[in-house]
Amino acid sequence: FLVREPEALAQIGKLLPAGTVLITGAIRPPDTPPGTAVTRAYNSIYVIGHGGLVLSVYDKIHLVPFGEYLPLQDLLERLGLVQLTKVRGGFIPGERRHNQPAPGAPNFLPLICYEIIFPGDAVPRREHEGWLYRHVGRYLDWPSVAGNGSRPGWLLNVTNDGWFGASAGPYQHFQQARVRAIEEGLPLVRAANSGISAVVDPLGRIINSLPLGSEGVFDAPLPQPIAPTPYVRLGDGPLGAAVAIIFLWALRLRWRRRSR
């Protein structure tokens, strides 16, 4: 565990020039007394600064069923079924998504692995988002996935798609990540252990990338975000309204047929 290895953090810190940060994925143990056996852990992103200082940590919220946790765990383990990636006790879900600091750049919103595929995971729900939140969202207890409700400057997706192999999976996952950038009007930085890594602008255009199965580095400017999109302001409200209208219209037609 990185946080329990001060020497490793110090080594990392020495390699980071002043003003440079390392954003990396790592397993984080829960806060337990020293010497306590760790049977569950968090899947996390660390922001590490010069000198090995941990600037912030994000714990993954949307865990993969049967991979990172086992639904109905007590029952299914009695039947001999365990998650595909067996961590004793499974991973612990994080409690809240929040913007992370990136010295020298705008704050970013972290999304680990398949968290990037969920519409709305990068949409802050707060009063500054407009009419729909003020009149509807607050009564439905919409969550604030961006912590204090402030809009991040960019999205970060850290993932390992190696288990997909040479299939369509990595390409589909990357295309879904591009959709999130367009949906939010935010640039996306994607770091994938086995590819596809890329910087994508708010219109979904690829600024620079590394293909699947390649190793390397690239420098790319961070694109500027655009104004909040209609989806950011309205969320799934229009879709819900359309479904409700269709449902009511169908009920009306059914009632009219019965009344004849």
PDB file of C-alpha atoms in Angstrom, residues 33-243:
ATOM      1  CA  PRO A  33      -4.826   0.818  13.605  1.00  0.00           C
ATOM      2  CA  PRO A  34      -1.270  -0.284  12.743  1.00  0.00           C
ATOM      3  CA  GLY A  35      -0.899  -4.048  12.646  1.00  0.00           C
ATOM      4  CA  THR A  36      -4.533  -4.647  11.730  1.00  0.00           C
ATOM      5  CA  ALA A  37      -5.002  -7.184   8.932  1.00  0.00           C
ATOM      6  CA  VAL A  38      -6.417  -5.572   5.788  1.00  0.00           C
ATOM      7  CA  THR A  39      -9.121  -7.676   4.130  1.00  0.00           C
ATOM      8  CA  ARG A  40     -10.784  -4.931   2.083  1.00  0.00           C
ATOM      9  CA  ALA A  41      -9.369  -1.896   0.309  1.00  0.00           C
ATOM     10  CA  TYR A  42     -10.215   1.060  -1.922  1.00  0.00           C
ATOM     11  CA  ASN A  43      -9.444   1.363  -5.637  1.00  0.00           C
ATOM     12  CA  SER A  44      -8.046   4.881  -5.633  1.00  0.00           C
ATOM     13  CA  ILE A  45      -6.381   7.724  -7.499  1.00  0.00           C
ATOM     14  CA  TYR A  46      -3.567   9.621  -5.782  1.00  0.00           C
ATOM     15  CA  VAL A  47      -2.285  13.087  -6.629  1.00  0.00           C
ATOM     16  CA  ILE A  48       1.343  13.196  -5.450  1.00  0.00           C
ATOM     17  CA  GLY A  49       3.413  16.356  -5.421  1.00  0.00           C
ATOM     18  CA  HIS A  50       7.098  17.213  -5.169  1.00  0.00           C
ATOM     19  CA  GLY A  51       8.687  15.607  -2.121  1.00  0.00           C
ATOM     20  CA  GLY A  52       6.178  12.758  -2.051  1.00  0.00           C
ATOM     21  CA  LEU A  53       3.388  14.805  -0.510  1.00  0.00           C
ATOM     22  CA  VAL A  54      -0.043  13.260  -1.147  1.00  0.00           C
ATOM     23  CA  LEU A  55      -2.167  16.223  -2.256  1.00  0.00           C
ATOM     24  CA  SER A  56      -5.484  14.390  -2.575  1.00  0.00           C
ATOM     25  CA  VAL A  57      -7.070  10.963  -2.922  1.00  0.00           C
ATOM     26  CA  TYR A  58     -10.201   9.763  -4.705  1.00  0.00           C
ATOM     27  CA  ASP A  59     -11.788   6.371  -3.994  1.00  0.00           C
ATOM     28  CA  LYS A  60     -13.734   4.650  -6.764  1.00  0.00           C
ATOM     29  CA  ILE A  61     -17.498   4.731  -6.165  1.00  0.00           C
ATOM     30  CA  HIS A  62     -18.942   2.573  -8.963  1.00  0.00           C
ATOM     31  CA  LEU A  63     -17.366  -0.818  -8.347  1.00  0.00           C
ATOM     32  CA  VAL A  64     -17.587  -3.605 -10.930  1.00  0.00           C
ATOM     33  CA  PRO A  65     -20.013  -6.358  -9.845  1.00  0.00           C
ATOM     34  CA  PHE A  66     -18.302  -9.759  -9.524  1.00  0.00           C
ATOM     35  CA  GLY A  67     -14.964  -8.086 -10.293  1.00  0.00           C
ATOM     36  CA  GLU A  68     -14.503  -5.661  -7.421  1.00  0.00           C
ATOM     37  CA  TYR A  69     -17.348  -6.704  -5.197  1.00  0.00           C
ATOM     38  CA  LEU A  70     -19.710  -9.633  -4.943  1.00  0.00           C
ATOM     39  CA  PRO A  71     -23.447  -8.897  -4.733  1.00  0.00           C
ATOM     40  CA  LEU A  72     -25.106 -10.936  -1.974  1.00  0.00           C
ATOM     41  CA  GLN A  73     -21.585 -11.866  -0.942  1.00  0.00           C
ATOM     42  CA  ASP A  74     -22.340 -13.986   2.131  1.00  0.00           C
ATOM     43  CA  LEU A  75     -24.870 -16.118   0.262  1.00  0.00           C
ATOM     44  CA  LEU A  76     -22.909 -16.571  -2.957  1.00  0.00           C
ATOM     45  CA  GLU A  77     -19.599 -17.355  -1.263  1.00  0.00           C
ATOM     46  CA  ARG A  78     -21.307 -20.206   0.564  1.00  0.00           C
ATOM     47  CA  LEU A  79     -22.111 -21.550  -2.904  1.00  0.00           C
ATOM     48  CA  GLY A  80     -18.461 -21.271  -3.917  1.00  0.00           C
ATOM     49  CA  LEU A  81     -18.825 -18.192  -6.125  1.00  0.00           C
ATOM     50  CA  VAL A  82     -16.242 -15.438  -5.735  1.00  0.00           C
ATOM     51  CA  GLN A  83     -15.548 -12.298  -7.732  1.00  0.00           C
ATOM     52  CA  LEU A  84     -13.361 -12.637 -10.802  1.00  0.00           C
ATOM     53  CA  THR A  85     -10.643 -10.415  -9.356  1.00  0.00           C
ATOM     54  CA  LYS A  86     -10.479 -11.833  -5.876  1.00  0.00           C
ATOM     55  CA  VAL A  87      -9.512  -9.314  -3.219  1.00  0.00           C
ATOM     56  CA  ARG A  88     -10.217 -10.675   0.224  1.00  0.00           C
ATOM     57  CA  GLY A  89     -13.570  -9.217   1.168  1.00  0.00           C
ATOM     58  CA  GLY A  90     -13.751  -7.222  -2.076  1.00  0.00           C
ATOM     59  CA  PHE A  91     -13.169  -3.513  -2.582  1.00  0.00           C
ATOM     60  CA  ILE A  92     -14.839  -0.787  -0.536  1.00  0.00           C
ATOM     61  CA  PRO A  93     -16.865   1.807  -2.494  1.00  0.00           C
ATOM     62  CA  GLY A  94     -15.899   5.437  -2.046  1.00  0.00           C
ATOM     63  CA  GLU A  95     -18.368   7.804  -0.450  1.00  0.00           C
ATOM     64  CA  ARG A  96     -18.293  10.917  -2.607  1.00  0.00           C
ATOM     65  CA  ARG A  97     -16.926  12.070  -5.930  1.00  0.00           C
ATOM     66  CA  HIS A  98     -15.106  15.376  -5.702  1.00  0.00           C
ATOM     67  CA  ASN A  99     -12.870  17.623  -7.754  1.00  0.00           C
ATOM     68  CA  GLN A 100      -9.157  16.978  -7.344  1.00  0.00           C
ATOM     69  CA  PRO A 101      -6.454  19.652  -7.358  1.00  0.00           C
ATOM     70  CA  ALA A 102      -3.818  19.650 -10.066  1.00  0.00           C
ATOM     71  CA  PRO A 103      -1.236  22.375  -9.336  1.00  0.00           C
ATOM     72  CA  GLY A 104      -0.643  24.390 -12.474  1.00  0.00           C
ATOM     73  CA  ALA A 105      -3.910  23.227 -14.060  1.00  0.00           C
ATOM     74  CA  PRO A 106      -7.638  23.494 -13.326  1.00  0.00           C
ATOM     75  CA  ASN A 107      -9.211  21.073 -10.877  1.00  0.00           C
ATOM     76  CA  PHE A 108     -10.259  17.802 -12.484  1.00  0.00           C
ATOM     77  CA  LEU A 109     -12.917  15.181 -11.857  1.00  0.00           C
ATOM     78  CA  PRO A 110     -11.535  11.619 -11.587  1.00  0.00           C
ATOM     79  CA  LEU A 111     -13.349   8.629 -13.077  1.00  0.00           C
ATOM     80  CA  ILE A 112     -11.779   5.207 -12.579  1.00  0.00           C
ATOM     81  CA  CYS A 113     -12.213   2.510 -15.231  1.00  0.00           C
ATOM     82  CA  TYR A 114     -15.847   2.005 -16.226  1.00  0.00           C
ATOM     83  CA  GLU A 115     -17.120   4.958 -14.164  1.00  0.00           C
ATOM     84  CA  ILE A 116     -16.651   6.913 -17.396  1.00  0.00           C
ATOM     85  CA  ILE A 117     -19.513   5.026 -19.096  1.00  0.00           C
ATOM     86  CA  PHE A 118     -22.236   6.311 -16.758  1.00  0.00           C
ATOM     87  CA  PRO A 119     -24.086   9.405 -18.018  1.00  0.00           C
ATOM     88  CA  GLY A 120     -24.381  11.991 -15.290  1.00  0.00           C
ATOM     89  CA  ASP A 121     -21.418  10.831 -13.221  1.00  0.00           C
ATOM     90  CA  ALA A 122     -19.609  14.039 -14.124  1.00  0.00           C
ATOM     91  CA  VAL A 123     -22.612  16.353 -13.773  1.00  0.00           C
ATOM     92  CA  PRO A 124     -22.587  18.535 -10.661  1.00  0.00           C
ATOM     93  CA  ARG A 125     -26.133  18.976  -9.338  1.00  0.00           C
ATOM     94  CA  ARG A 126     -26.293  22.290  -7.577  1.00  0.00           C
ATOM     95  CA  GLU A 127     -28.336  25.451  -7.764  1.00  0.00           C
ATOM     96  CA  HIS A 128     -25.926  27.114 -10.150  1.00  0.00           C
ATOM     97  CA  GLU A 129     -26.920  24.491 -12.709  1.00  0.00           C
ATOM     98  CA  GLY A 130     -30.212  26.210 -13.318  1.00  0.00           C
ATOM     99  CA  TRP A 131     -33.984  25.920 -13.188  1.00  0.00           C
ATOM    100  CA  LEU A 132     -34.289  22.135 -13.212  1.00  0.00           C
ATOM    101  CA  TYR A 133     -32.247  21.659 -10.051  1.00  0.00           C
ATOM    102  CA  ARG A 134     -33.962  24.494  -8.176  1.00  0.00           C
ATOM    103  CA  HIS A 135     -37.473  23.284  -8.979  1.00  0.00           C
ATOM    104  CA  VAL A 136     -37.055  19.514  -9.282  1.00  0.00           C
ATOM    105  CA  GLY A 137     -33.630  18.190  -8.343  1.00  0.00           C
ATOM    106  CA  ARG A 138     -33.504  19.365  -4.761  1.00  0.00           C
ATOM    107  CA  TYR A 139     -36.755  17.534  -3.998  1.00  0.00           C
ATOM    108  CA  LEU A 140     -35.376  14.332  -5.556  1.00  0.00           C
ATOM    109  CA  ASP A 141     -32.124  14.607  -3.583  1.00  0.00           C
ATOM    110  CA  TRP A 142     -29.953  14.661  -6.686  1.00  0.00           C
ATOM    111  CA  PRO A 143     -26.332  13.959  -5.695  1.00  0.00           C
ATOM    112  CA  SER A 144     -23.432  16.306  -6.164  1.00  0.00           C
ATOM    113  CA  VAL A 145     -20.804  14.224  -7.875  1.00  0.00           C
ATOM    114  CA  ALA A 146     -18.399  17.153  -8.048  1.00  0.00           C
ATOM    115  CA  GLY A 147     -18.220  17.649  -4.303  1.00  0.00           C
ATOM    116  CA  ASN A 148     -18.969  21.281  -3.714  1.00  0.00           C
ATOM    117  CA  GLY A 149     -20.948  21.497  -6.948  1.00  0.00           C
ATOM    118  CA  SER A 150     -18.282  23.471  -8.829  1.00  0.00           C
ATOM    119  CA  ARG A 151     -17.708  22.471 -12.421  1.00  0.00           C
ATOM    120  CA  PRO A 152     -14.346  20.774 -13.003  1.00  0.00           C
ATOM    121  CA  GLY A 153     -11.972  22.049 -15.653  1.00  0.00           C
ATOM    122  CA  TRP A 154     -11.441  18.603 -17.172  1.00  0.00           C
ATOM    123  CA  LEU A 155     -12.172  14.917 -16.781  1.00  0.00           C
ATOM    124  CA  LEU A 156      -9.580  12.258 -15.985  1.00  0.00           C
ATOM    125  CA  ASN A 157     -10.186   8.604 -16.789  1.00  0.00           C
ATOM    126  CA  VAL A 158      -7.611   6.128 -15.451  1.00  0.00           C
ATOM    127  CA  THR A 159      -8.231   2.568 -16.582  1.00  0.00           C
ATOM    128  CA  ASN A 160      -6.749  -0.845 -17.296  1.00  0.00           C
ATOM    129  CA  ASP A 161      -8.419  -2.389 -20.342  1.00  0.00           C
ATOM    130  CA  GLY A 162      -5.889  -5.200 -20.657  1.00  0.00           C
ATOM    131  CA  TRP A 163      -8.393  -7.841 -19.585  1.00  0.00           C
ATOM    132  CA  PHE A 164     -10.425  -7.082 -22.738  1.00  0.00           C
ATOM    133  CA  GLY A 165      -7.578  -8.523 -24.804  1.00  0.00           C
ATOM    134  CA  ALA A 166      -7.534  -7.898 -28.552  1.00  0.00           C
ATOM    135  CA  SER A 167     -11.283  -7.413 -28.776  1.00  0.00           C
ATOM    136  CA  ALA A 168     -13.635  -4.548 -29.498  1.00  0.00           C
ATOM    137  CA  GLY A 169     -13.851  -3.794 -25.761  1.00  0.00           C
ATOM    138  CA  PRO A 170     -11.039  -1.212 -25.482  1.00  0.00           C
ATOM    139  CA  TYR A 171     -12.328   0.662 -28.537  1.00  0.00           C
ATOM    140  CA  GLN A 172     -15.904   0.720 -27.243  1.00  0.00           C
ATOM    141  CA  HIS A 173     -14.724   1.877 -23.825  1.00  0.00           C
ATOM    142  CA  PHE A 174     -12.737   4.697 -25.419  1.00  0.00           C
ATOM    143  CA  GLN A 175     -15.681   5.808 -27.569  1.00  0.00           C
ATOM    144  CA  GLN A 176     -17.898   5.920 -24.478  1.00  0.00           C
ATOM    145  CA  ALA A 177     -15.293   8.115 -22.797  1.00  0.00           C
ATOM    146  CA  ARG A 178     -15.366  10.491 -25.782  1.00  0.00           C
ATOM    147  CA  VAL A 179     -19.152  10.703 -25.465  1.00  0.00           C
ATOM    148  CA  ARG A 180     -18.753  11.839 -21.825  1.00  0.00           C
ATOM    149  CA  ALA A 181     -16.459  14.660 -22.946  1.00  0.00           C
ATOM    150  CA  ILE A 182     -19.043  15.841 -25.486  1.00  0.00           C
ATOM    151  CA  GLU A 183     -21.903  15.394 -23.012  1.00  0.00           C
ATOM    152  CA  GLU A 184     -20.189  17.541 -20.389  1.00  0.00           C
ATOM    153  CA  GLY A 185     -18.473  20.044 -22.665  1.00  0.00           C
ATOM    154  CA  LEU A 186     -15.204  19.237 -20.891  1.00  0.00           C
ATOM    155  CA  PRO A 187     -11.810  18.053 -22.131  1.00  0.00           C
ATOM    156  CA  LEU A 188     -10.857  14.491 -21.256  1.00  0.00           C
ATOM    157  CA  VAL A 189      -7.470  13.043 -20.381  1.00  0.00           C
ATOM    158  CA  ARG A 190      -7.453   9.249 -20.531  1.00  0.00           C
ATOM    159  CA  ALA A 191      -4.592   7.074 -19.273  1.00  0.00           C
ATOM    160  CA  ALA A 192      -4.982   3.358 -20.033  1.00  0.00           C
ATOM    161  CA  ASN A 193      -2.318   0.824 -19.014  1.00  0.00           C
ATOM    162  CA  SER A 194      -2.569  -1.046 -22.312  1.00  0.00           C
ATOM    163  CA  GLY A 195      -4.157   1.750 -24.381  1.00  0.00           C
ATOM    164  CA  ILE A 196      -6.052   3.586 -25.692  1.00  0.00           C
ATOM    165  CA  SER A 197      -4.609   6.690 -23.978  1.00  0.00           C
ATOM    166  CA  ALA A 198      -5.627  10.073 -25.319  1.00  0.00           C
ATOM    167  CA  VAL A 199      -6.409  13.728 -24.823  1.00  0.00           C
ATOM    168  CA  VAL A 200      -9.859  14.592 -26.179  1.00  0.00           C
ATOM    169  CA  ASP A 201     -11.366  18.052 -26.539  1.00  0.00           C
ATOM    170  CA  PRO A 202     -14.944  18.992 -25.483  1.00  0.00           C
ATOM    171  CA  LEU A 203     -16.208  18.267 -28.998  1.00  0.00           C
ATOM    172  CA  GLY A 204     -14.884  14.711 -28.884  1.00  0.00           C
ATOM    173  CA  ARG A 205     -11.929  15.367 -31.179  1.00  0.00           C
ATOM    174  CA  ILE A 206      -8.733  13.450 -30.405  1.00  0.00           C
ATOM    175  CA  ILE A 207      -5.846  15.864 -29.803  1.00  0.00           C
ATOM    176  CA  ASN A 208      -3.211  13.181 -29.299  1.00  0.00           C
ATOM    177  CA  SER A 209      -3.258   9.488 -28.468  1.00  0.00           C
ATOM    178  CA  LEU A 210      -1.402   6.221 -28.011  1.00  0.00           C
ATOM    179  CA  PRO A 211      -2.964   3.186 -29.725  1.00  0.00           C
ATOM    180  CA  LEU A 212      -3.978  -0.061 -28.106  1.00  0.00           C
ATOM    181  CA  GLY A 213      -1.074  -2.296 -27.114  1.00  0.00           C
ATOM    182  CA  SER A 214       1.613   0.397 -27.321  1.00  0.00           C
ATOM    183  CA  GLU A 215       3.929   1.970 -24.750  1.00  0.00           C
ATOM    184  CA  GLY A 216       4.996   5.579 -24.859  1.00  0.00           C
ATOM    185  CA  VAL A 217       4.466   9.140 -23.736  1.00  0.00           C
ATOM    186  CA  PHE A 218       3.167  12.252 -25.428  1.00  0.00           C
ATOM    187  CA  ASP A 219       2.780  15.926 -24.632  1.00  0.00           C
ATOM    188  CA  ALA A 220      -0.472  17.650 -25.456  1.00  0.00           C
ATOM    189  CA  PRO A 221      -2.060  20.945 -24.436  1.00  0.00           C
ATOM    190  CA  LEU A 222      -5.115  20.701 -22.213  1.00  0.00           C
ATOM    191  CA  PRO A 223      -8.091  21.952 -24.260  1.00  0.00           C
ATOM    192  CA  GLN A 224     -10.352  24.608 -22.799  1.00  0.00           C
ATOM    193  CA  PRO A 225     -13.845  23.608 -21.644  1.00  0.00           C
ATOM    194  CA  ILE A 226     -16.864  25.031 -23.411  1.00  0.00           C
ATOM    195  CA  ALA A 227     -20.035  26.417 -21.840  1.00  0.00           C
ATOM    196  CA  PRO A 228     -22.174  23.886 -19.931  1.00  0.00           C
ATOM    197  CA  THR A 229     -24.124  21.780 -22.413  1.00  0.00           C
ATOM    198  CA  PRO A 230     -27.914  21.296 -22.309  1.00  0.00           C
ATOM    199  CA  TYR A 231     -27.343  17.910 -20.678  1.00  0.00           C
ATOM    200  CA  VAL A 232     -25.298  19.506 -17.895  1.00  0.00           C
ATOM    201  CA  ARG A 233     -28.116  21.978 -17.245  1.00  0.00           C
ATOM    202  CA  LEU A 234     -31.077  19.644 -17.664  1.00  0.00           C
ATOM    203  CA  GLY A 235     -29.715  16.154 -17.047  1.00  0.00           C
ATOM    204  CA  ASP A 236     -32.167  13.392 -17.933  1.00  0.00           C
ATOM    205  CA  GLY A 237     -35.164  15.653 -17.299  1.00  0.00           C
ATOM    206  CA  PRO A 238     -36.211  16.037 -20.964  1.00  0.00           C
ATOM    207  CA  LEU A 239     -36.003  12.268 -21.500  1.00  0.00           C
ATOM    208  CA  GLY A 240     -38.082  11.634 -18.381  1.00  0.00           C
ATOM    209  CA  ALA A 241     -40.644  14.192 -19.521  1.00  0.00           C
ATOM    210  CA  ALA A 242     -40.839  12.584 -22.981  1.00  0.00           C
ATOM    211  CA  VAL A 243     -41.391   9.129 -21.457  1.00  0.00           C
TER     212      VAL A 243
END
